[in-house]
Coordinates of C-alpha atoms and ligand atoms in Angstrom, one line a residue:
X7 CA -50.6 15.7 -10.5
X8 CA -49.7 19.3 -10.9
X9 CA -46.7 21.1 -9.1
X10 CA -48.2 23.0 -6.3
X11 CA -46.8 25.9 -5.5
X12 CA -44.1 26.1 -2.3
X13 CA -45.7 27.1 0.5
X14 CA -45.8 28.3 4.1
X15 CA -49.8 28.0 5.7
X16 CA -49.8 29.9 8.7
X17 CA -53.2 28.4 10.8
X18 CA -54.5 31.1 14.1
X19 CA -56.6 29.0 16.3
X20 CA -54.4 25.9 16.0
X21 CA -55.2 24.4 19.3
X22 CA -58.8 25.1 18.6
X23 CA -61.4 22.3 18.1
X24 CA -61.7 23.0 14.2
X25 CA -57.9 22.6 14.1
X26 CA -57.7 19.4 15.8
X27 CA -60.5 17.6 14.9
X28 CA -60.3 18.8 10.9
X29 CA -57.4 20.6 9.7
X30 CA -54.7 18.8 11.1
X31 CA -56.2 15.4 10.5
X32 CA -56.9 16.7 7.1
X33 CA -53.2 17.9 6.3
X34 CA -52.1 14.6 7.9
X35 CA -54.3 12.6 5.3
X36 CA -53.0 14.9 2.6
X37 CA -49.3 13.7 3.9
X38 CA -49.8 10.2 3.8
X39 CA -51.8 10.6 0.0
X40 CA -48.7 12.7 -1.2
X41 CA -51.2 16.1 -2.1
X42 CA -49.0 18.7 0.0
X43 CA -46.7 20.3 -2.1
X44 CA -42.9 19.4 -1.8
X45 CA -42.3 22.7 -0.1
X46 CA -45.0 23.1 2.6
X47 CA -44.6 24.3 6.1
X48 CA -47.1 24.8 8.6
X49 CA -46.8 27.2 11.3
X50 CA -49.5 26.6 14.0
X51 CA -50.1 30.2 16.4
X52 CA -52.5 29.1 19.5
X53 CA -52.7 30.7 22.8
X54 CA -51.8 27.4 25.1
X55 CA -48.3 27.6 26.1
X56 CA -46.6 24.7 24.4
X57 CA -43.5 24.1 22.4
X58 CA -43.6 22.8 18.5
X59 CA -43.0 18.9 20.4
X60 CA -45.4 19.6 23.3
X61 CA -48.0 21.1 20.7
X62 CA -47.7 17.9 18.7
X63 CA -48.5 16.0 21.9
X64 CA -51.6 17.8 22.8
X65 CA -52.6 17.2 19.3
X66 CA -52.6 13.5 19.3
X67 CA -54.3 13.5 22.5
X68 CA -56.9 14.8 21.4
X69 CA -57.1 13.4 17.9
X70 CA -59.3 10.5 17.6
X71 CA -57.8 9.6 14.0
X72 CA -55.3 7.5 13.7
X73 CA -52.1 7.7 11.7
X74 CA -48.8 5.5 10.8
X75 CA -46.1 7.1 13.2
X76 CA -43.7 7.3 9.7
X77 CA -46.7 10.1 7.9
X78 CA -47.1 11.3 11.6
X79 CA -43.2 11.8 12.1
X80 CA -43.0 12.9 8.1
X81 CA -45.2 15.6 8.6
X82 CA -44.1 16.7 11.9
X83 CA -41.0 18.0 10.4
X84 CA -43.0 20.5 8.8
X85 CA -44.4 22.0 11.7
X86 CA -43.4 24.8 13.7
X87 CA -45.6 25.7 16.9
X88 CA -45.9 29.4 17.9
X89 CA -47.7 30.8 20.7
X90 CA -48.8 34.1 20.7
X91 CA -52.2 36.1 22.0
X92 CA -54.2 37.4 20.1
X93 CA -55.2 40.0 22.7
X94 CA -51.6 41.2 22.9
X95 CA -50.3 42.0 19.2
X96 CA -47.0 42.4 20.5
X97 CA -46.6 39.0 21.5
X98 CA -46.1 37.8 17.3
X99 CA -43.1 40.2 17.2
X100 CA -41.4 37.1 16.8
X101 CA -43.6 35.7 14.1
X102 CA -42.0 37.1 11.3
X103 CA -38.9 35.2 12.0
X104 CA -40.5 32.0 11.7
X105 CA -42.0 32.6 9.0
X106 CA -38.7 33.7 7.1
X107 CA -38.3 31.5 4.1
X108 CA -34.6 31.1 4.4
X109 CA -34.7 29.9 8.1
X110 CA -37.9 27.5 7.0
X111 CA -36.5 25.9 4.1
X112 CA -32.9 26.2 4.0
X113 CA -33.3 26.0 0.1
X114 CA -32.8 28.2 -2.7
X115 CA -34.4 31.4 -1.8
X116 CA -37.8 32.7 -3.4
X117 CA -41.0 34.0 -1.9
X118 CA -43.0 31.2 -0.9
X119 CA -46.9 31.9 -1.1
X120 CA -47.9 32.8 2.3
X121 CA -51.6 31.3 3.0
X122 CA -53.2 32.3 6.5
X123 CA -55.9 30.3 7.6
X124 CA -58.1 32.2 10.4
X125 CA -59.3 29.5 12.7
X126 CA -60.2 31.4 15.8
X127 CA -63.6 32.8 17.0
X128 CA -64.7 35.4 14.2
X129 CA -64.5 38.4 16.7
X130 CA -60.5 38.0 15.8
X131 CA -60.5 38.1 12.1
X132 CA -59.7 41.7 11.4
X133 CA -57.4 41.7 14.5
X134 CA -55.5 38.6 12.7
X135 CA -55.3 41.0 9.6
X136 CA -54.1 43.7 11.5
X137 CA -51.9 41.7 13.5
X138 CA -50.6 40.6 9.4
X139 CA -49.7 44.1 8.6
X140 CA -48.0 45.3 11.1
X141 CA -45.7 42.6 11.7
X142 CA -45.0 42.9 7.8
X143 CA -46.3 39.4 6.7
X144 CA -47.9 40.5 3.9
X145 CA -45.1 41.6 1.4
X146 CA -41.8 39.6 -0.4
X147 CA -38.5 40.5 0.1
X148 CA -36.6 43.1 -2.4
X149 CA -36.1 40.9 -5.4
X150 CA -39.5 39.1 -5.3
X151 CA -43.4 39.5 -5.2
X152 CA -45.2 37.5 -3.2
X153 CA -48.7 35.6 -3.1
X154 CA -50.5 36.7 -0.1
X155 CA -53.8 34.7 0.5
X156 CA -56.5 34.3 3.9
X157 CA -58.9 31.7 4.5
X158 CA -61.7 32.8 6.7
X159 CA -63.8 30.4 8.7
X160 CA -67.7 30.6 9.1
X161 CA -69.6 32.6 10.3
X162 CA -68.3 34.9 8.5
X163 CA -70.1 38.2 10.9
X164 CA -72.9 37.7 13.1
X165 CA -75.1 39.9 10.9
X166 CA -75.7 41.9 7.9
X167 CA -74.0 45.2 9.0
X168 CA -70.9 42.7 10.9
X169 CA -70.6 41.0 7.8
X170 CA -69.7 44.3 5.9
X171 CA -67.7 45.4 8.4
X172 CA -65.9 42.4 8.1
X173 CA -65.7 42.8 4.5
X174 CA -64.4 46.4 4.7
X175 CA -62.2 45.9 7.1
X176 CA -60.4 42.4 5.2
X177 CA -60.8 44.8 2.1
X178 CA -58.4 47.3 3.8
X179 CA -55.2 44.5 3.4
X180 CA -56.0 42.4 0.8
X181 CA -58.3 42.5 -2.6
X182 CA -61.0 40.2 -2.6
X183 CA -59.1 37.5 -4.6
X184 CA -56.7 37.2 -1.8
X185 CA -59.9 36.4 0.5
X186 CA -61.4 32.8 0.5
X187 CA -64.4 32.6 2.6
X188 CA -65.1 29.1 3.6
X189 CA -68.0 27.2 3.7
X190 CA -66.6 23.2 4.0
X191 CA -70.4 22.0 2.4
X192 CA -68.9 23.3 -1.3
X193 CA -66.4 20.8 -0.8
X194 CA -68.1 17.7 -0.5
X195 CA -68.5 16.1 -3.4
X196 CA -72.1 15.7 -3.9
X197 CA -72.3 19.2 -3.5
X198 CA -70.2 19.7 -6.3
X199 CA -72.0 17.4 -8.4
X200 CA -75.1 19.6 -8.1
X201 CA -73.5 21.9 -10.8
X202 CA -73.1 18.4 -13.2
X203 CA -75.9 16.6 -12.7
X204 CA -78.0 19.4 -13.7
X205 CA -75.9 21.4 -16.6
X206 CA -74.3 18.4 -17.8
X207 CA -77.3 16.1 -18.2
X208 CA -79.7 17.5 -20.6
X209 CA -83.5 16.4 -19.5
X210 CA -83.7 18.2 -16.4
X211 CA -83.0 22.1 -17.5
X212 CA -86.3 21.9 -19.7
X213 CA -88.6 20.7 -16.5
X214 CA -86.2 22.8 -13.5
X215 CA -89.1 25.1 -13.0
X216 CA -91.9 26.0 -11.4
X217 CA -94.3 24.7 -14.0
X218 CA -92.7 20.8 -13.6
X219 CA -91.4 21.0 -9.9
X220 CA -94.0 21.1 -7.3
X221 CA -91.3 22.5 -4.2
X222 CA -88.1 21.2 -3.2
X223 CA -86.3 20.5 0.2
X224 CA -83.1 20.9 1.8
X225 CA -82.6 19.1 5.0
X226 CA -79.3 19.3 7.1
X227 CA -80.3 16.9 10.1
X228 CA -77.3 15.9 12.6
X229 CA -77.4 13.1 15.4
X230 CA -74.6 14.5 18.0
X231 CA -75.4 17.7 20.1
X232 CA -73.4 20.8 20.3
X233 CA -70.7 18.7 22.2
X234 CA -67.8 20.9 23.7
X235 CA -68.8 23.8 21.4
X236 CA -71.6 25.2 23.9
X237 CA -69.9 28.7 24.2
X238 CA -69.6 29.2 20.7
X239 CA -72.7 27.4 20.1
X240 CA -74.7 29.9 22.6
X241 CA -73.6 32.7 20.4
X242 CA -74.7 31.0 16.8
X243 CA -77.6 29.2 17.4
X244 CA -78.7 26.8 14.6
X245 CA -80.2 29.4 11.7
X246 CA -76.7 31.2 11.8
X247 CA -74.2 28.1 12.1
X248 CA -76.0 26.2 9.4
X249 CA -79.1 27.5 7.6
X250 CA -77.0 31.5 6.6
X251 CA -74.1 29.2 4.9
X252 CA -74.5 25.4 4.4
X253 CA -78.3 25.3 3.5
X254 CA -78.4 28.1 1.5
X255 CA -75.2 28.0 -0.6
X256 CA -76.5 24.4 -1.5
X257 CA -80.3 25.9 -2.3
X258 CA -77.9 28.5 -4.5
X259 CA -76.5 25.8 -6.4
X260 CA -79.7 24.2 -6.8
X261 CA -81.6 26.6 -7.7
X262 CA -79.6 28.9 -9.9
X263 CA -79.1 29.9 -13.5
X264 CA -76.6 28.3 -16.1
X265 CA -73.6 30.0 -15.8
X266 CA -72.1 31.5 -18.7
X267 CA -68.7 29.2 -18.2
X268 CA -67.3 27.4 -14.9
X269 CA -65.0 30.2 -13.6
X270 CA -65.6 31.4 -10.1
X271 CA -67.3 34.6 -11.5
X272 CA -69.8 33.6 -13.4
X273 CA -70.7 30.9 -11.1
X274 CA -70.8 33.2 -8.0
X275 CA -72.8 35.6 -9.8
X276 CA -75.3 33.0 -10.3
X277 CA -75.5 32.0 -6.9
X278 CA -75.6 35.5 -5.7
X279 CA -79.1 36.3 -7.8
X280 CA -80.7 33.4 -6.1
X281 CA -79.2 34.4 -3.0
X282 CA -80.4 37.8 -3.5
X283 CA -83.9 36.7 -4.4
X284 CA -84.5 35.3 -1.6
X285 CA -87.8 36.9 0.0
X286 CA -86.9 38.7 3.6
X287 CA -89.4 37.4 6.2
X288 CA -91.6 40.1 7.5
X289 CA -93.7 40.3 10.8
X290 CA -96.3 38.8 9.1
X291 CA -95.2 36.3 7.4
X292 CA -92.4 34.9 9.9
X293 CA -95.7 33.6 11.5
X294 CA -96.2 30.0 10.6
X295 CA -93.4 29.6 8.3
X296 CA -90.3 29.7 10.9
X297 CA -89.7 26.9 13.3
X298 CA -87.3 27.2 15.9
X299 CA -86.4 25.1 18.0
X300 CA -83.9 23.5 20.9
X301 CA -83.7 19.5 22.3
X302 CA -84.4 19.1 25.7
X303 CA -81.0 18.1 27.3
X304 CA -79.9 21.2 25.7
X305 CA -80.5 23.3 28.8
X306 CA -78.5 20.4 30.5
X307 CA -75.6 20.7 28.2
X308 CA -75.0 24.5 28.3
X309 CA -75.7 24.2 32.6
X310 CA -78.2 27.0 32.5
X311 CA -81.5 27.4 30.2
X312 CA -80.7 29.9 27.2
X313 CA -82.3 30.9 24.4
X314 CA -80.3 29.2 21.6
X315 CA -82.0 27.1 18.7
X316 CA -80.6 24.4 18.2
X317 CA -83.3 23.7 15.0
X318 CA -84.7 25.8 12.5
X319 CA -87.1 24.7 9.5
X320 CA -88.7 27.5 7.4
X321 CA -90.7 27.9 4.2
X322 CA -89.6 30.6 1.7
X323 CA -89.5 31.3 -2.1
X324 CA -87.0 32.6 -4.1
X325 CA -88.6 35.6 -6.4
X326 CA -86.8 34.5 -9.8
X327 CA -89.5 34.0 -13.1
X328 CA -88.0 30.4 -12.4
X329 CA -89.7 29.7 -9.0
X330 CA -92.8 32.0 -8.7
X331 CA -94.5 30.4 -6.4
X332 CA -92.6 26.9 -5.5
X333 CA -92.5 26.3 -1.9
X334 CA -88.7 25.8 -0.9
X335 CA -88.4 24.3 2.8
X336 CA -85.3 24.3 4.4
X337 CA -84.7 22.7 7.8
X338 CA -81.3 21.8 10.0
X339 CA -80.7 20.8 13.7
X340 CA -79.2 18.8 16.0
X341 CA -80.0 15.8 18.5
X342 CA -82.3 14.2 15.5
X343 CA -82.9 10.6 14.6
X344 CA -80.1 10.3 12.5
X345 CA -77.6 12.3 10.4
X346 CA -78.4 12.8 6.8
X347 CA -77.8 15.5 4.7
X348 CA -80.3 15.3 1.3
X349 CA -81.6 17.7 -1.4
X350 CA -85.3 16.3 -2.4
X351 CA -86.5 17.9 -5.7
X352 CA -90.3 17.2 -6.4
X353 CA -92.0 17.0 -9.1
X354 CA -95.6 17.8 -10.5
X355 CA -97.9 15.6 -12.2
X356 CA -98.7 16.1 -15.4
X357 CA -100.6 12.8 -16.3
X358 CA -103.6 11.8 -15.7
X359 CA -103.8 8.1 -17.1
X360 CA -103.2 6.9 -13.4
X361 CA -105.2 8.9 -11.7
X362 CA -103.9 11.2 -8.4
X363 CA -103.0 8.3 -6.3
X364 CA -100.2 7.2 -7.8
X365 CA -96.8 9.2 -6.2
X366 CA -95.0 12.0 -7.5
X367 CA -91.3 11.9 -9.0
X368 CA -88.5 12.7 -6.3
X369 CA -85.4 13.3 -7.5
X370 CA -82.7 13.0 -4.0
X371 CA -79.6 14.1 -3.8
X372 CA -77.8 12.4 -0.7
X373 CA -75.2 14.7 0.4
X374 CA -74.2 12.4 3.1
X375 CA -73.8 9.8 4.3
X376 CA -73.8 7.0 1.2
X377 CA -74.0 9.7 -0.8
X378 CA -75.9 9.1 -3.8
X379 CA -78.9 10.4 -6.5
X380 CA -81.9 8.9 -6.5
X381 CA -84.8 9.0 -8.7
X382 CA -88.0 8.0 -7.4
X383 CA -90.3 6.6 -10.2
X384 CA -93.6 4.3 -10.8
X385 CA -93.6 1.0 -12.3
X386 CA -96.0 -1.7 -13.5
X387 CA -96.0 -4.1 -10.5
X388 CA -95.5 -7.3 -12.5
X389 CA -98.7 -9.2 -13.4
X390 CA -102.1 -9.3 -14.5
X391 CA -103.6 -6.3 -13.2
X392 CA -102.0 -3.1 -14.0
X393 CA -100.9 -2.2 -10.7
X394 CA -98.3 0.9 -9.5
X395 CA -95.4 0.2 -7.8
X396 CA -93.1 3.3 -6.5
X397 CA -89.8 2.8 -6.1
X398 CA -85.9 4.3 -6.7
X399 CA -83.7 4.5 -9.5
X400 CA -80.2 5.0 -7.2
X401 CA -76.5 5.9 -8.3
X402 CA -75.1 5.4 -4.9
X403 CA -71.4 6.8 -5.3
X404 CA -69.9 3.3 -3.5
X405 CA -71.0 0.9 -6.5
X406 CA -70.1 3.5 -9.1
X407 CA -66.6 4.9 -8.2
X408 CA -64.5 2.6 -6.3
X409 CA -61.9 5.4 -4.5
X410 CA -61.8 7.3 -1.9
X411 CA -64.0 10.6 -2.0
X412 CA -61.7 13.2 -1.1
X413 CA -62.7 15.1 2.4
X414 CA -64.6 18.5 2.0
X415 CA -61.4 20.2 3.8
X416 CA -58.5 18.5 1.4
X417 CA -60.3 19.8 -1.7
X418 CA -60.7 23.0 0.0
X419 CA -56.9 23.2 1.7
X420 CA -55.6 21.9 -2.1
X421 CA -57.8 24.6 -4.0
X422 CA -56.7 27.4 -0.6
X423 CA -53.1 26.3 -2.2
X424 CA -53.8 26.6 -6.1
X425 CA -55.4 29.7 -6.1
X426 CA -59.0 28.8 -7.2
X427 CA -61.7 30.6 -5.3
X428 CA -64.8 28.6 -7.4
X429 CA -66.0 26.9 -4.2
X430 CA -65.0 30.0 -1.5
X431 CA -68.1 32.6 -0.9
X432 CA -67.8 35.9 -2.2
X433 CA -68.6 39.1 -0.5
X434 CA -71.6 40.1 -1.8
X435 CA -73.5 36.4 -2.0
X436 CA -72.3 36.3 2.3
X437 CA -74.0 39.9 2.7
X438 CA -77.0 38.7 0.4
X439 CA -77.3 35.6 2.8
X440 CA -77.0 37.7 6.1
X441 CA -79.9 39.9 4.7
X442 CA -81.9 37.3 4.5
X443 CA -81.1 35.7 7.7
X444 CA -81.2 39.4 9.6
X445 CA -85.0 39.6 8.7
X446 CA -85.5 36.0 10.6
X447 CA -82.9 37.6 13.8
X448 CA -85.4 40.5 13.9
X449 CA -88.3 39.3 13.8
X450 CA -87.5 36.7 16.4
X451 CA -86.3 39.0 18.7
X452 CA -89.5 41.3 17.9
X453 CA -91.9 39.0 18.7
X454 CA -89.3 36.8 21.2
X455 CA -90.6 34.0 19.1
X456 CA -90.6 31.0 21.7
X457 CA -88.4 28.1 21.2
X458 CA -90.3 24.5 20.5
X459 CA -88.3 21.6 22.4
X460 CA -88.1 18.1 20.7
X461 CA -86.9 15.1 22.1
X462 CA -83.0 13.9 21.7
X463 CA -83.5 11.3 18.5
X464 CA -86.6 12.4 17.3
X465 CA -87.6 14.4 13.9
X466 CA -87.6 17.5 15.9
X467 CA -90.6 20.0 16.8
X468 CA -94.1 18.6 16.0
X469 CA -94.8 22.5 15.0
X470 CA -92.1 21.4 12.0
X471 CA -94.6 18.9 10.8
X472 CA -97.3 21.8 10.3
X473 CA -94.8 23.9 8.4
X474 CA -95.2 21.6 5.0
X475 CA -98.9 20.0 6.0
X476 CA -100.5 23.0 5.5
X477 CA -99.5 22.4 2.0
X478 CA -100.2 19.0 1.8
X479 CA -96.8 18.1 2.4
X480 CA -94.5 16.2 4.2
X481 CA -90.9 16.0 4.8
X482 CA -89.3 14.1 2.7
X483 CA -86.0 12.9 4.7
X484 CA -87.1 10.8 7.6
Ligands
LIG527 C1 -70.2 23.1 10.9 C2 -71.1 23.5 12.0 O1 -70.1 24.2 10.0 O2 -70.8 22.0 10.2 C3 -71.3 22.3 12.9 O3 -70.5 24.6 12.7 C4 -71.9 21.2 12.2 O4 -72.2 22.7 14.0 C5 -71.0 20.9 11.0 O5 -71.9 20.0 13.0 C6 -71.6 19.8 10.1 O6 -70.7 19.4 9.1 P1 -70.7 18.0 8.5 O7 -69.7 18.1 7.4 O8 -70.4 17.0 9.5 O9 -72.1 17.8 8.0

């Protein structure tokens, strides 16, 4: 394993519910697997009143994963609470002194990389990067430079025009290869293997177009509710905490060119054309190709009846010579049967020998859970007749690698810590996504497009099912 650089990662919103029920847990695993570097403090800022012992309390409280008590003391050492508001900038005065190098390490001195990850609600991002500046955070001492970088949670804005504020004012303090815009989907695995299977196995780049593939789905269906998230929850709504990042940064991948080589460049700009392709929905068309959607016990759950989706499945196209005219369907929610997260590609039929009956090739990529690729195909049932059979050719990751598959977040945190920003979202691809999702926001709020209910543990909206049966579809993850 490489040397990772020393470093000090600075997390705002530590005693928030992203904190405690991924970041920490994930640093934690990182501990016990030896993948933090052999310098590596973390200072944790939250607005609850509680000292670096206390903090570490709360935390494991709260935390339903479990840990030996050496890893847990191990990495314990490393932390340093800090309570501050982020209302009151004044109160981090003292946040420069814990951040001090000398007073962290007590070894020889040289500018650790400083990572800030932004954790709190987005309305606090540029006051974090304010809050940065002015308590000079952001430069070395005399004799050295130092490596500044920021790690912005989703959403990343609310909308189009809040996005590029966002981006302007981030763009004020650092360049944008000091910004890493998450989105925790392009660090699953399987989502990573989109870019292999498809440019490192030959036979599907000749058929990956609309003349072979018949439409393709993305589905992003979850089991729990919103939980203890309502407030946030209220404000996001299922098109813009899923569909503006998850769903279509995987539909980029999927969808996209070859890119020239496998820096972050060329592969953002790749995922940015499809991104930007993407046809805005218009008064018209919004009709009978948007869905939304909220489960019953919703209105139970937030203790008043509001006007948050909590599902959204829509039917678009993406305007490349690649895709004229395939039907893309993209669909995520909450409160569903089960939770599955899959990529169906499907393809036409070109032969005729069998007649229509016989069933199309699917080719699945299971995000999650048993993630796996599957490969639906016909065979000769065995014996005298010459009768189809349909069924799956699977590379189910268990069977085929026996270790662990590393978290989304570790591979994020590790790559956060290296310096490689090929699976963080640039600036432009965010504001290309937002455009599209704004002309779904406006339209809904034109028309106050009304809000289907579906049953807790069902496949959602029945309207959902007319979506893809107009087209003589259906969808494909049950
Ligand atoms: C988050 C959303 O980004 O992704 C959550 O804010 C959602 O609402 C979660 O539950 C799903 O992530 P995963 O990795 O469990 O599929």
């Amino acid at each position: 394993q490489k040397t990772l650089p020393a470093t000090v990662l600075t997390i705002f919103g530590a005693t928030g519910d992203l904190s405690l029920t991924h970041l920490l847990p994930t640093l934690i695993h990182m501990e016990e697997h030896n993948l933090l570097p052999t310098t590596f403090k973390l200072v944790c800022v939250g607005r609850r009143d509680l000292t670096t012992k206390s903090f570490f309390e709360f935390f494991t409280e709260k935390t339903t994963t479990k840990f030996s008590p050496q890893v847990i003391k191990k990495f314990a050492n490393r932390v340093t609470y800090f309570q501050a508001n982020l209302d009151d900038h004044q109160s981090f005065a003292g946040l420069a002194q814990v951040l001090a190098d000398k007073q962290i390490t007590k070894q020889k001195h040289e500018c650790y990389n400083r990572l800030y990850y932004f954790a709190t609600a987005p309305s606090y991002f540029a006051s974090i990067a304010k809050i940065l500046k002015t308590q000079g955070l952001l430069i070395g001492c005399t004799d050295h430079e130092r490596t500044i970088r920021i790690l912005v949670e989703k959403p990343f804005g609310n909308n189009l025009a809040s996005a590029k504020e966002l981006n302007k004012e981030l763009l004020k303090f650092f360049n944008e290869k000091q910004i890493y815009r998450i989105d925790h989907y392009l660090g699953k695995e399987t989502v990573q293997n989109l870019l292999v299977m498809r440019f490192a196995n030959d036979l599907f780049e000749p058929i990956w177009n609309s003349k072979y593939i018949d439409h393709i789905e993305i589905s992003v269906l979850e089991s729990l509710g919103v939980g203890n998230r309502i407030n946030f929850y209220n404000q996001t709504g299922a098109l813009k905490d899923s569909m503006q990042n998850h769903v279509l940064q995987m539909l980029a991948l999927i969808a996209m060119e070859e890119p020239k080589d496998l820096s972050p460049e060329s592969i953002r700009n790749q995922k940015l054309k499809v991104l930007s392709s993407l046809v805005p929905f218009t008064s018209k068309t919004i009709s009978g190709n948007v869905v939304r959607g909220q489960y019953i016990e919703y209105k139970k759950e937030a203790g008043q009846v509001t006007n948050t989706e909590t599902y959204v499945a829509l039917k678009t196209e993406i305007k490349t010579p690649r895709w004229k005219g395939v039907p893309i369907y993209l669909r995520s929610g909450k409160r569903l049967g089960k939770k599955v997260t899959e990529i169906s590609v499907h393809f036409k039929k070109q032969c005729e020998l069998f007649g229509s009956e016989r069933k199309n090739n699917v080719l699945t990529f299971r995000i999650q859970p048993d993630e796996s690729v599957q490969l639906q195909i016909n065979n000769k049932i065995p014996g005298f007749g010459i009768d189809l059979h349909s069924g799956t050719l699977d590379f189910g990751y268990k069977t085929a690698f026996l270790t662990e598959i590393p978290s989304a977040y570790e591979r994020l945190f590790l790559d956060f810590i290296q310096g490689d920003q090929r699976l963080f979202i640039r600036s432009d691809e965010i504001e290309a996504s937002w455009k599209f999702i704004d002309s779904i926001v406006n339209n809904w709020n034109k028309k106050n497009a009304p809000l289907q209910k579906y049953v807790s543990g069902s496949t959602g909206p029945k309207l959902s099912e007319k979506l893809v049966s107009k087209n003589n579809h259906l969808w494909w993850t049950k």
